[in-house]
Coordinates of C-alpha atoms in Angstrom, one line a residue:
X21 CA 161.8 111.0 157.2
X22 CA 163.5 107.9 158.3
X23 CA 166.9 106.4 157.3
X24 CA 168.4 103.6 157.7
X25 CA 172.5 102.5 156.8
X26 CA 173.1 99.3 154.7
X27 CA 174.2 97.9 157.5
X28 CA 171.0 98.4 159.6
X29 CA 169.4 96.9 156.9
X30 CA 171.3 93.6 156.8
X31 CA 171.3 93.1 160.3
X32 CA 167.3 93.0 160.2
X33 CA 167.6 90.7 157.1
X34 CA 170.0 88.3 159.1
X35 CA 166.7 86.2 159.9
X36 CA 165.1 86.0 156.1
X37 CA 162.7 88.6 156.8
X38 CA 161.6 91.0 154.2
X39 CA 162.6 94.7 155.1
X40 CA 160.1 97.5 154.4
X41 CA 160.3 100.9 155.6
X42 CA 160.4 104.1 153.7
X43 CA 161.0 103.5 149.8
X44 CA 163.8 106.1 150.2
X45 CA 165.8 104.5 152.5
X46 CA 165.7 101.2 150.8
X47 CA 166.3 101.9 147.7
X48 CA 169.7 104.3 149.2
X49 CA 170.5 101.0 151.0
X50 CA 170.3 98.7 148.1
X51 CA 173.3 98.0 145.7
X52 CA 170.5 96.1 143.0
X53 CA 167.3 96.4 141.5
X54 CA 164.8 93.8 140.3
X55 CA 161.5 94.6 139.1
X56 CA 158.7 92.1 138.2
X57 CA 156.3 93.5 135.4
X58 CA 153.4 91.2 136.0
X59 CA 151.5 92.6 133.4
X60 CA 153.9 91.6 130.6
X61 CA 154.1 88.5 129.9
X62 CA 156.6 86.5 127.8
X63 CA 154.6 83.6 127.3
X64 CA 153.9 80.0 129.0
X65 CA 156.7 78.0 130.7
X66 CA 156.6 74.4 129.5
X67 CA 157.2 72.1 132.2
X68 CA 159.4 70.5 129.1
X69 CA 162.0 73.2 129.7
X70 CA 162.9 71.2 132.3
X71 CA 163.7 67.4 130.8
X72 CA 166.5 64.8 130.9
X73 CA 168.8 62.9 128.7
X74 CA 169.7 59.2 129.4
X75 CA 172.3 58.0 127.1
X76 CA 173.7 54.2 127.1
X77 CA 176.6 55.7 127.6
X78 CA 179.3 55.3 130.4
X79 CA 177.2 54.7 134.1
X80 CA 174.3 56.0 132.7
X81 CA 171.8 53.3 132.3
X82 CA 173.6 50.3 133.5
X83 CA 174.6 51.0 137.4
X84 CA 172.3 54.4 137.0
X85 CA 169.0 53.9 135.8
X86 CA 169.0 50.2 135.4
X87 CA 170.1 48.0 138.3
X88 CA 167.6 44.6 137.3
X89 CA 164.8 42.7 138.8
X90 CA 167.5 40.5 141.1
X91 CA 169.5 43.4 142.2
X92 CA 169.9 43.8 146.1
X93 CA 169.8 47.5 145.3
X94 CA 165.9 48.7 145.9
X95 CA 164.3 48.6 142.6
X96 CA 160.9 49.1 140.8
X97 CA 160.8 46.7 138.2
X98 CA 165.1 46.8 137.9
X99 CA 164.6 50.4 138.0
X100 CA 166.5 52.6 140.8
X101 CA 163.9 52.9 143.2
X102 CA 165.5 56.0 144.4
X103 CA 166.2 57.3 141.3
X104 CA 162.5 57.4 140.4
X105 CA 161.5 59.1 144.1
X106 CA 163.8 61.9 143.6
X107 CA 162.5 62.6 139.7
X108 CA 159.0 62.7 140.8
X109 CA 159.7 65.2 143.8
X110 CA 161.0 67.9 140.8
X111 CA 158.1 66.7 138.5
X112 CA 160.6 65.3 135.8
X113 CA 158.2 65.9 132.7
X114 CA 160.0 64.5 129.8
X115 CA 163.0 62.1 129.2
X116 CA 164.8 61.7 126.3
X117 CA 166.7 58.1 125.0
X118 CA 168.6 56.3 124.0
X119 CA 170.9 59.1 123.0
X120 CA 172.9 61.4 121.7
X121 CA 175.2 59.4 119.5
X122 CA 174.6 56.3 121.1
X123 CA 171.2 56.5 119.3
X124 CA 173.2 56.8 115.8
X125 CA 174.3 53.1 115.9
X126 CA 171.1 51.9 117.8
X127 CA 168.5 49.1 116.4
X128 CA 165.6 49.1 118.6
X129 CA 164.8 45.7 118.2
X130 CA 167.6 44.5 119.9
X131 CA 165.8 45.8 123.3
X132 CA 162.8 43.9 122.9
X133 CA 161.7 40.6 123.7
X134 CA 162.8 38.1 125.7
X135 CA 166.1 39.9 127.7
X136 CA 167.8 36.5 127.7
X137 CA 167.6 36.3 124.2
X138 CA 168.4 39.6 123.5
X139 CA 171.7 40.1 121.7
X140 CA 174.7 41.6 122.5
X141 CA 176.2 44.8 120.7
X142 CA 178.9 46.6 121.5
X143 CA 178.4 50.3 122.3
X144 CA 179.0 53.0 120.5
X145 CA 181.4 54.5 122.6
X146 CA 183.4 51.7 123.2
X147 CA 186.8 53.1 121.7
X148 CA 186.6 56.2 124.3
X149 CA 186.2 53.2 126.9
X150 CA 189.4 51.2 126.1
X151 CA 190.8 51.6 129.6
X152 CA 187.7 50.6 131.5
X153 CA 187.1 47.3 132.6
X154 CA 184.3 45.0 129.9
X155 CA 181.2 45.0 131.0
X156 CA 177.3 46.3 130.1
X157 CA 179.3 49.9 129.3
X158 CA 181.4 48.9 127.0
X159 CA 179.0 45.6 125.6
X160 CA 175.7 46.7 125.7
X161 CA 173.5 43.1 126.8
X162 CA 169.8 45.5 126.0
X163 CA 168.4 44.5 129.0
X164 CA 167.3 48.2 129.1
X165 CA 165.2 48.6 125.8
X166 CA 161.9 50.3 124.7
X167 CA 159.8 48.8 127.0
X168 CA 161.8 49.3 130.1
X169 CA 162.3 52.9 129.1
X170 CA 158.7 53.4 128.5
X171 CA 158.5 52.0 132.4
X172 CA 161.0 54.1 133.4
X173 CA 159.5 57.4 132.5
X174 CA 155.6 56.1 133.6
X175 CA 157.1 55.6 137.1
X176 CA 159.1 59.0 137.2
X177 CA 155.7 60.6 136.0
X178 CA 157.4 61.8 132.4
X179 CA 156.8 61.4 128.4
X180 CA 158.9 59.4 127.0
X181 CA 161.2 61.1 123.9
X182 CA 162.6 59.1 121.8
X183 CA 165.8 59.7 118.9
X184 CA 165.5 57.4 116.3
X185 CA 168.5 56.5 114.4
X186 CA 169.2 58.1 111.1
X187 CA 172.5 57.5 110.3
X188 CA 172.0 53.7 110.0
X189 CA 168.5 52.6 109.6
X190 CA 165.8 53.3 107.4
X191 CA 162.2 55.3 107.0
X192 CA 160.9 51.6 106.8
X193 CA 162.1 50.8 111.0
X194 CA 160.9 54.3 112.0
X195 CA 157.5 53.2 111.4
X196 CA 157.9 50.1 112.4
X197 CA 159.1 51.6 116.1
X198 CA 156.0 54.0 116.1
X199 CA 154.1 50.9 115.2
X200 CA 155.7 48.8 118.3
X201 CA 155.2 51.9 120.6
X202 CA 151.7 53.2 119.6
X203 CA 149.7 50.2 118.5
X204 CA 146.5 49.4 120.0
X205 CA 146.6 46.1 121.8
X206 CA 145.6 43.2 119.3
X207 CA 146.3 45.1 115.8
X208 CA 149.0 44.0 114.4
X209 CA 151.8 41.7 115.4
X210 CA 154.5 44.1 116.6
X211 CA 151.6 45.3 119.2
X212 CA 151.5 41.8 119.9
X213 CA 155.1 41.5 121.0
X214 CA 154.4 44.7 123.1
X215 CA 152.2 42.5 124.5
X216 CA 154.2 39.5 125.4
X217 CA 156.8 40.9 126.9
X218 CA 153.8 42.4 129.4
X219 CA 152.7 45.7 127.7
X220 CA 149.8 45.3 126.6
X221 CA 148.4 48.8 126.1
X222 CA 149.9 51.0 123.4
X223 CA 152.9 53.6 125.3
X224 CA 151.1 56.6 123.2
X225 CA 154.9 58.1 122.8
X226 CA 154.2 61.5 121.1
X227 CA 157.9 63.2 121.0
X228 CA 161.1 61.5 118.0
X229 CA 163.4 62.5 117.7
X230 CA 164.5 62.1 113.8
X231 CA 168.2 62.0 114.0
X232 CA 170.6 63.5 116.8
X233 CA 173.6 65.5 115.4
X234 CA 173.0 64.8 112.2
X235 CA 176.0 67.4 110.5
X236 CA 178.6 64.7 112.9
X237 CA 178.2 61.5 114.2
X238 CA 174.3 61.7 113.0
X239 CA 176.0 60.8 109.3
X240 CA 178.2 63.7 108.7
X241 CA 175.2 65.4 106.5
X242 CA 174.9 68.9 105.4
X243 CA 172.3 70.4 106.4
X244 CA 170.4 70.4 102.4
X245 CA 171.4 66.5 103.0
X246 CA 169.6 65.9 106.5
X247 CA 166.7 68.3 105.0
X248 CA 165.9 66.0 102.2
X249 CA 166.2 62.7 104.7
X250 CA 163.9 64.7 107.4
X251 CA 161.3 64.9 104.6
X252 CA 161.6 61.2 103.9
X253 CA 161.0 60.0 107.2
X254 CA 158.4 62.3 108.3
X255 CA 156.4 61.9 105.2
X256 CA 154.4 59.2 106.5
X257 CA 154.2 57.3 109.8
X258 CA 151.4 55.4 111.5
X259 CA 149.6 58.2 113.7
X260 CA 147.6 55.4 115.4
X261 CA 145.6 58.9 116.9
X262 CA 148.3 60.0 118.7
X263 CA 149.7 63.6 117.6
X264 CA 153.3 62.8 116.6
X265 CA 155.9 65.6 117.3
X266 CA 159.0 65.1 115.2
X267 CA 161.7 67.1 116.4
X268 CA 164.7 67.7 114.1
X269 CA 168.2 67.6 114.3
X270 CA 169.5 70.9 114.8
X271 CA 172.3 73.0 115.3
X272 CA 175.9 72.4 117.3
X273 CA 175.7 76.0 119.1
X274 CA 176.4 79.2 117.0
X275 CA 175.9 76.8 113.6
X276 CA 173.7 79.6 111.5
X277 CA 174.4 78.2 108.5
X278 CA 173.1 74.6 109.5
X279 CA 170.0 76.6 110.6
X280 CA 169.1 78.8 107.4
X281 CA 170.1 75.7 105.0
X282 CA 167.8 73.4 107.1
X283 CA 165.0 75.5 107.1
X284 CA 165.9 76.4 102.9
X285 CA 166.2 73.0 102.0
X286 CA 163.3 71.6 103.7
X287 CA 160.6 74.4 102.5
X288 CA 161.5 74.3 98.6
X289 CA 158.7 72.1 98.1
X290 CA 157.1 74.7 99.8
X291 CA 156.4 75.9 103.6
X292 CA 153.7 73.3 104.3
X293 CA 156.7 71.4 105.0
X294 CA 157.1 72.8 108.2
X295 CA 153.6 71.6 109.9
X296 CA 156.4 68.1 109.9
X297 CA 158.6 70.2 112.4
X298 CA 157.5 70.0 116.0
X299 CA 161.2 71.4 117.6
X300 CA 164.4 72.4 116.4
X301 CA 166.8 71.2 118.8
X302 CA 170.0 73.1 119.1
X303 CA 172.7 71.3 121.1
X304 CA 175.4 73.8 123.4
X305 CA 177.9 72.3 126.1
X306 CA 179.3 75.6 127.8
X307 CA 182.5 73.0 128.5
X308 CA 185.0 73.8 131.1
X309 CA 187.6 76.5 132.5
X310 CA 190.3 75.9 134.8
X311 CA 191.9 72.3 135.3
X312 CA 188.4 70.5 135.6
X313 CA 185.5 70.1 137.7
X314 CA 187.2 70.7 141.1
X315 CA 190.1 72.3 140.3
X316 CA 189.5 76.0 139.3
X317 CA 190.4 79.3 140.0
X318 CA 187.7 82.4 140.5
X319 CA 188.2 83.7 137.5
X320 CA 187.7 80.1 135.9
X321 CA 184.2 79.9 138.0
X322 CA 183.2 83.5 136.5
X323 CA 184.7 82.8 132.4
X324 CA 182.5 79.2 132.9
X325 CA 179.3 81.5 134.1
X326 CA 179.9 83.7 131.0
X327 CA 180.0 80.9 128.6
X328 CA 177.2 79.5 130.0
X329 CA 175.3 82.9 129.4
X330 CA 176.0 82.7 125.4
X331 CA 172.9 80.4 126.1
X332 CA 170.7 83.7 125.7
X333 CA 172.5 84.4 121.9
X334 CA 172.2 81.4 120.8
X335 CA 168.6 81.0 121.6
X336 CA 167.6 84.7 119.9
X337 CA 170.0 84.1 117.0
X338 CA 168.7 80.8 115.5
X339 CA 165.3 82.2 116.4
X340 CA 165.9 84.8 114.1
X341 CA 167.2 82.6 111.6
X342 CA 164.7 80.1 111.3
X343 CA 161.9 83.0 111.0
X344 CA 163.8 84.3 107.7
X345 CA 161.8 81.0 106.3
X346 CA 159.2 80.3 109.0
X347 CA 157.7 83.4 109.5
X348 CA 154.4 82.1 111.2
X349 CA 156.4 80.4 113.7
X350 CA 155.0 77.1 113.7
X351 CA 158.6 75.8 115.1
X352 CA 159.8 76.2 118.5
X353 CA 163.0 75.9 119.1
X354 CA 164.3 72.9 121.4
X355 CA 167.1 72.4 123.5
X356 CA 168.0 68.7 123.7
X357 CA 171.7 68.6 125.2
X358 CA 172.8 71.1 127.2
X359 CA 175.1 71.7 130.5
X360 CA 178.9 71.9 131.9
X361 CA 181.5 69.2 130.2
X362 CA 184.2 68.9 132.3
X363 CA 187.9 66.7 131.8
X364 CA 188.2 63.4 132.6
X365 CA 189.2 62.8 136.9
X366 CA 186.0 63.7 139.1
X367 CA 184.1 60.2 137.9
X368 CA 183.5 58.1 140.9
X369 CA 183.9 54.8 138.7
X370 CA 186.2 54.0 135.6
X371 CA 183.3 52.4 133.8
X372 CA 181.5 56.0 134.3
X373 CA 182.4 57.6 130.9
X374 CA 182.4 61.6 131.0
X375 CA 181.4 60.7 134.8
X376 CA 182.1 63.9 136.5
X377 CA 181.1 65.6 140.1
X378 CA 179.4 69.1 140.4
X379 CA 180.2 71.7 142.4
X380 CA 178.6 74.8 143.0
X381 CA 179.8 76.8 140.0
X382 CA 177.4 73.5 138.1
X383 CA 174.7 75.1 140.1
X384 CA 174.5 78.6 139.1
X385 CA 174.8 77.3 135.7
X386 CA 171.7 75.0 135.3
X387 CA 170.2 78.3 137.1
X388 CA 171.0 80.7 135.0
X389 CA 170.5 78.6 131.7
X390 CA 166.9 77.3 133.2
X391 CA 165.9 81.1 134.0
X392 CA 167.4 82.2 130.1
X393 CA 165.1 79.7 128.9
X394 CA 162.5 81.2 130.9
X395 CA 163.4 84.4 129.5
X396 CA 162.2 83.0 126.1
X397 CA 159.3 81.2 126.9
X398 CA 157.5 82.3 124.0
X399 CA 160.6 80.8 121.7
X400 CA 161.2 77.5 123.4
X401 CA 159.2 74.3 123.2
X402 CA 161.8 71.7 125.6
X403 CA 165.0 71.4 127.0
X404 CA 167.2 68.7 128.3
X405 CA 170.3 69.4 130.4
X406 CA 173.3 66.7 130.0
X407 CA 172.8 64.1 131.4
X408 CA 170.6 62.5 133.5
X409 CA 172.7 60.2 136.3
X410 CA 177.0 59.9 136.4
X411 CA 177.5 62.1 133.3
X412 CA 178.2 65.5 132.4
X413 CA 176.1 68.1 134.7
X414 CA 173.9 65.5 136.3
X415 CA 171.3 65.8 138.5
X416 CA 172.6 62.2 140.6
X417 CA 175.2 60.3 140.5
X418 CA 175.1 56.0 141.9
X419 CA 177.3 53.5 142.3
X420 CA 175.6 50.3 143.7
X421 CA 174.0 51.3 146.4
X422 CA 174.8 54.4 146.4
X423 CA 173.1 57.1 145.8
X424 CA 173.4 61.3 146.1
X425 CA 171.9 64.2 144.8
X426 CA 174.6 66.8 143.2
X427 CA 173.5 70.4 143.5
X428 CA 172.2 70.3 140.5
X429 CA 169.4 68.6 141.5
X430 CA 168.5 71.4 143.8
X431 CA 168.3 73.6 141.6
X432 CA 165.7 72.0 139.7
X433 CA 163.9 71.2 142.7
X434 CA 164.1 74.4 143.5
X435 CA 162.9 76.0 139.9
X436 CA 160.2 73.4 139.4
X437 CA 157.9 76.2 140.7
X438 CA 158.1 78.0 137.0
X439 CA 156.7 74.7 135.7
X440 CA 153.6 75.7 133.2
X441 CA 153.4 79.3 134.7
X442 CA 153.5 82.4 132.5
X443 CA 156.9 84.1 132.2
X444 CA 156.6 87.8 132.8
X445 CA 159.3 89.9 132.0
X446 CA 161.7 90.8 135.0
X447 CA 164.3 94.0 134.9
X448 CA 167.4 93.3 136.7
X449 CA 169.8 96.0 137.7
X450 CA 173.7 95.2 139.3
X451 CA 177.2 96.0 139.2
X452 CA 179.1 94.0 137.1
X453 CA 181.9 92.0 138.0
X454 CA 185.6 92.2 136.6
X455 CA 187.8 89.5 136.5
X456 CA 190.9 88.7 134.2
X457 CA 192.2 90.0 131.4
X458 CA 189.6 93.4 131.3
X459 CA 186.6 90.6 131.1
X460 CA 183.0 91.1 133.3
X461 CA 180.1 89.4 134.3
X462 CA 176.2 91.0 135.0
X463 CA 176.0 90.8 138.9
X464 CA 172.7 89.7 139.4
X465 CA 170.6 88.1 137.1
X466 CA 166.9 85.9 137.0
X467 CA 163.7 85.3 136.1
X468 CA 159.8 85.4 137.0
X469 CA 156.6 83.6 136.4
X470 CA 152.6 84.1 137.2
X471 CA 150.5 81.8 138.1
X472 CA 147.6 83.0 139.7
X473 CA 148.2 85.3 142.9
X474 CA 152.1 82.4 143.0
X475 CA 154.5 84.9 142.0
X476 CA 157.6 82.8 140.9
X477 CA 161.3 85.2 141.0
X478 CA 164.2 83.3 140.8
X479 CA 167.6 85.3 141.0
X480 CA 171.7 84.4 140.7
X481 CA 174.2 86.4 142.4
X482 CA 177.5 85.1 141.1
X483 CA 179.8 86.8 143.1
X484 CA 181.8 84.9 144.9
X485 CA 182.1 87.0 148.2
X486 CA 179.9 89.7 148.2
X487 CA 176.5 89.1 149.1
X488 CA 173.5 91.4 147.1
X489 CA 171.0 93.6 148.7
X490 CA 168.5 93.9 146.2
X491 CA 165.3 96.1 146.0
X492 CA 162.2 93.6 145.0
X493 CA 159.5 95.7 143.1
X494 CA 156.2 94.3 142.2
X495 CA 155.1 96.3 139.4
X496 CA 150.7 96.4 139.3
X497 CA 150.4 93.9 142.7
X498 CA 151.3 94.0 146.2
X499 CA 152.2 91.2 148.5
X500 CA 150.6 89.8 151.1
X501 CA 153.1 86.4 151.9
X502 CA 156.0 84.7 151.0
X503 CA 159.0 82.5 151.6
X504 CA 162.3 82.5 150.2
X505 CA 164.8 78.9 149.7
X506 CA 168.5 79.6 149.2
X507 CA 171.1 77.2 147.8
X508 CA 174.7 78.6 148.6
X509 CA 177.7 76.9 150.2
X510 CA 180.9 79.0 151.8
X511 CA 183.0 77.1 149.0
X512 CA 183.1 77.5 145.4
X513 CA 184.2 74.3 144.9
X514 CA 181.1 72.7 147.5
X515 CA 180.1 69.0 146.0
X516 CA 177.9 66.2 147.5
X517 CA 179.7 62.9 147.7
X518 CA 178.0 59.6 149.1
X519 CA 180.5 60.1 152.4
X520 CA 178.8 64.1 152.3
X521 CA 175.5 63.9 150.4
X522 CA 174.5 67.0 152.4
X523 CA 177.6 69.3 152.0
X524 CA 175.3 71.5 149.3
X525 CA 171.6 71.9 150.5
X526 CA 168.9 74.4 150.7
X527 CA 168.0 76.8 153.0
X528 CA 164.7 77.7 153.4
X529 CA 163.0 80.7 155.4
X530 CA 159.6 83.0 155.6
X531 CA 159.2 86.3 154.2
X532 CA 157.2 88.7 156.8
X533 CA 156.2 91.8 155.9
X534 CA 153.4 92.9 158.7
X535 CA 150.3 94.5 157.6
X536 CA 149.9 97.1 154.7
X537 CA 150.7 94.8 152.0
X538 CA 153.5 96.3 150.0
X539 CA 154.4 96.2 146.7
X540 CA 158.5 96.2 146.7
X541 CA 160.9 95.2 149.9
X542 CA 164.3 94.0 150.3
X543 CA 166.4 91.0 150.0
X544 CA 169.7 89.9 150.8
X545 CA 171.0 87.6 148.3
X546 CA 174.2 85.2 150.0
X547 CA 177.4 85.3 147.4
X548 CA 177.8 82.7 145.0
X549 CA 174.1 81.6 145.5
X550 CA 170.9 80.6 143.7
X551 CA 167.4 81.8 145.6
X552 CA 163.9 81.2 144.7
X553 CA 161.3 83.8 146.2
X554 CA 158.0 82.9 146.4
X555 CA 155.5 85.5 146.6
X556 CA 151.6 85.6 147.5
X557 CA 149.9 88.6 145.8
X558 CA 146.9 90.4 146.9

């Protein structure tokens, strides 16, 4: 019989390699435990788990998305040209716009036509912007309307999603929109401004948004109130052969009651209401600990990763809830707004509202929330994290001609492998972790998806100084290949700036594991880290 010490095992994992050997030995060496159970699956991952959010708010269009035509910054169109490279590297499948609340006030007429004649409004989060200097932020000129978005997203390579304003328009411009959108060239006269301003082919948008926060700045409803208005608006709407997906305004978090009165109100005319609902999009910001973005303890960075894992209860609670009513489950649930929101202090521009950098502790949360929603593939139709470019958790942030990827983006680089794969159910075994105040953390968590002999596992170890050894078993395949990529950094509080763009990057390395083709092996997983394995099965 052979054996081995832990330590003997980590010195032959210092190169990436797998390490096989007797079962025995590894399993004695190894402080965690992840299975794989290929043959149960969860359900197909939608490459929609993994959308965006582009709000006229603060840097996120204007200086983000949107530079214009005569800008010296490289462009396509007056689109960041390197925005747009870097979204279709992580196949960015779905964007949503123009908001969040910034959609509540928006008329989508004043972003079409000419841009020189298009008028000047000012924005809807212009009072949170009193101590910036004016400017497209804080008076928004619509050079970036419908048709620019609709550009946007057919150069990035994603579907267009689009939140139509409730609070302050009617049934009667909803249409209309879907008209301008959808319209085969020639039909009518709003497909003829399409048209002229160079669009001459309908945009076939399938996803709207009816309403965004509808129980706040959506209108203040209830949710019996937003129930009866959802029914107006979706009662009729020019299809012009495209399958419209209305997705309703849902809950803010751990809102049950929003949730069961929704889904009461809606279905008293009776449940063939509910072949209106495409999504019910549930909104959660996990929010901050410590002092702010950069300036946190290690108990902050583990009470932020536990918030961020309430994720999982909110998900199987409101799923619960809405099959009290819909028990055929012909509504997924949606996650339109999600991520980190952090104090004002990090932005890199006082026109950059809710502008804030990302460190490493962002990371592990878009990794953990993105493998909880593969966890519930079966449950969960879309997703888009917070925002897009300089806001919230984003995946970039620009200023000029600047340009960086946060660690964020990484991670979605580095998940992008789950994209339209089945979810199969993974078992993950670890020590927890203790922190302040008698509070704990899982140690090792993840998730796993099938797609042919790809097996897909990605795992977190959030510990911030003690690295995992972890026995890998393949339950009902072995493995022939594989290669393993690693994001990690040997501080917490690691960031990417445009003077450091590469201070947080991935590592990437081959997994050998000689002949014999084994079904299990170890890994060593660095502390505080996010790794994606990628396996070749038999």
């Amino acid at each position: 019989m052979t054996t081995a010490t832990r330590r003997t095992f980590l010195s032959a994992l210092a190169g990436g390699a797998a390490l096989l050997g007797p079962r025995s030995a590894r399993a004695a060496a190894a402080d965690s435990h992840v299975e794989v159970l290929i043959d149960e699956p969860i359900g197909r991952i939608s490459p929609d788990l993994h959308g965006h959010f582009v709000e006229h708010l603060g840097g996120v269009v204007y200086d983000g998305v949107w530079v214009g035509e005569n800008s010296k910054v490289p462009n396509l169109g007056g689109v960041r040209k390197s925005l747009v490279e870097a979204l279709r590297r992580i196949k960015a499948p779905v964007i949503r716009w123009p908001g969040g609340c910034f959609a509540d006030g928006y008329n989508w007429r004043d972003g079409i036509g000419p841009r020189a004649q298009r008028p000047r409004r000012p924005n809807f989060w212009l009072d949170a912007m009193r101590r910036a200097p004016d400017g497209p932020q804080k008076y928004d000129p619509n050079e970036f309307g419908t048709n620019e978005f609709i550009r946007f997203c057919r150069l990035a390579g994603a579907q267009p999603y689009l939140a139509a304003n409730v609070r302050s328009l009617t049934p009667l411009d909803f249409d209309q929109w879907v008209e301008y959108c959808n319209a085969p060239a020639g039909s009518t006269t709003l497909a003829d401004e399409r048209a002229a301003a160079g669009d001459a082919e309908p945009f076939n948008v399938r996803f709207w948004g009816v309403g965004n926060e509808s129980w706040g700045c959506g209108g203040e409803m209830t949710p019996e109130e937003y129930a009866t208005e959802f029914r107006r608006w979706t009662s009729w709407a020019p299809r012009f052969g495209v399958a419209l997906a209305y997705i309703a305004s849902g809950p803010n978090g751990a809102s049950m009651d929003w949730t069961r009165g929704f889904f009461r109100k809606l279905t008293e005319k009776g449940k063939g209401q509910l072949r209106n609902v495409y999504g019910w999009a549930l909104h959660y910001y996990c929010g901050t600990t410590g002092k702010g973005a950069l300036d946190f303890s290690v108990d902050d960075w583990y009470e932020l990763l536990n918030k961020a894992d309430r994720m999982e209860s909110l998900i199987t609670d409101h799923w619960a809830a809405m099959g009290e009513i819909d028990t055929e489950r012909r509504v997924k649930l949606i996650v339109d707004e999600w991520g980190a929101w952090h104090p004002a202090g990090t932005e890199i521009d006082p026109t950059h509202l809710f502008g804030q950098v990302s460190t490493m502790r962002d990371a592990l949360v878009a990794a953990l929330t993105l493998d909880t929603f593969n966890r519930h593939a079966d449950k969960l139709a879309m997703a888009n994290i917070a925002q897009l470019i300089n806001c919230l958790q984003s995946l970039f942030l620009a200023r000029g001609d600047q340009f960086v990827l946060t660690p964020n983006y990484h991670v979605f680089e580095m998940y992008a492998g789950h994209q339209a794969a089945t979810a199969v159910r993974t078992q993950v075994a670890a020590p927890r972790i203790g922190y302040s105040d008698r509070k704990s953390l899982w140690g090792l968590a993840g998730s796993a998806s099938l797609e042919g002999k790809a097996l897909v596992l990605t795992l977190v170890n959030p510990h911030v100084t003690e690295e995992r050894l972890a026995e890998i078993v393949v339950r009902g395949a072995r493995i022939s290949g594989g290669s393993t990529i690693t994001l990690s950094a040997p501080d917490i509080h690691a960031h990417n700036s445009f003077t450091e763009p590469e201070a947080v990057k991935t590592e990437s390395s081959r997994l050998s594991f000689g002949e014999g083709n084994p079904s299990s092996f170890l890994c060593q997983l660095k502390p505080a880290s996010v790794t994606k394995l990628s396996l070749t099965l038999a």
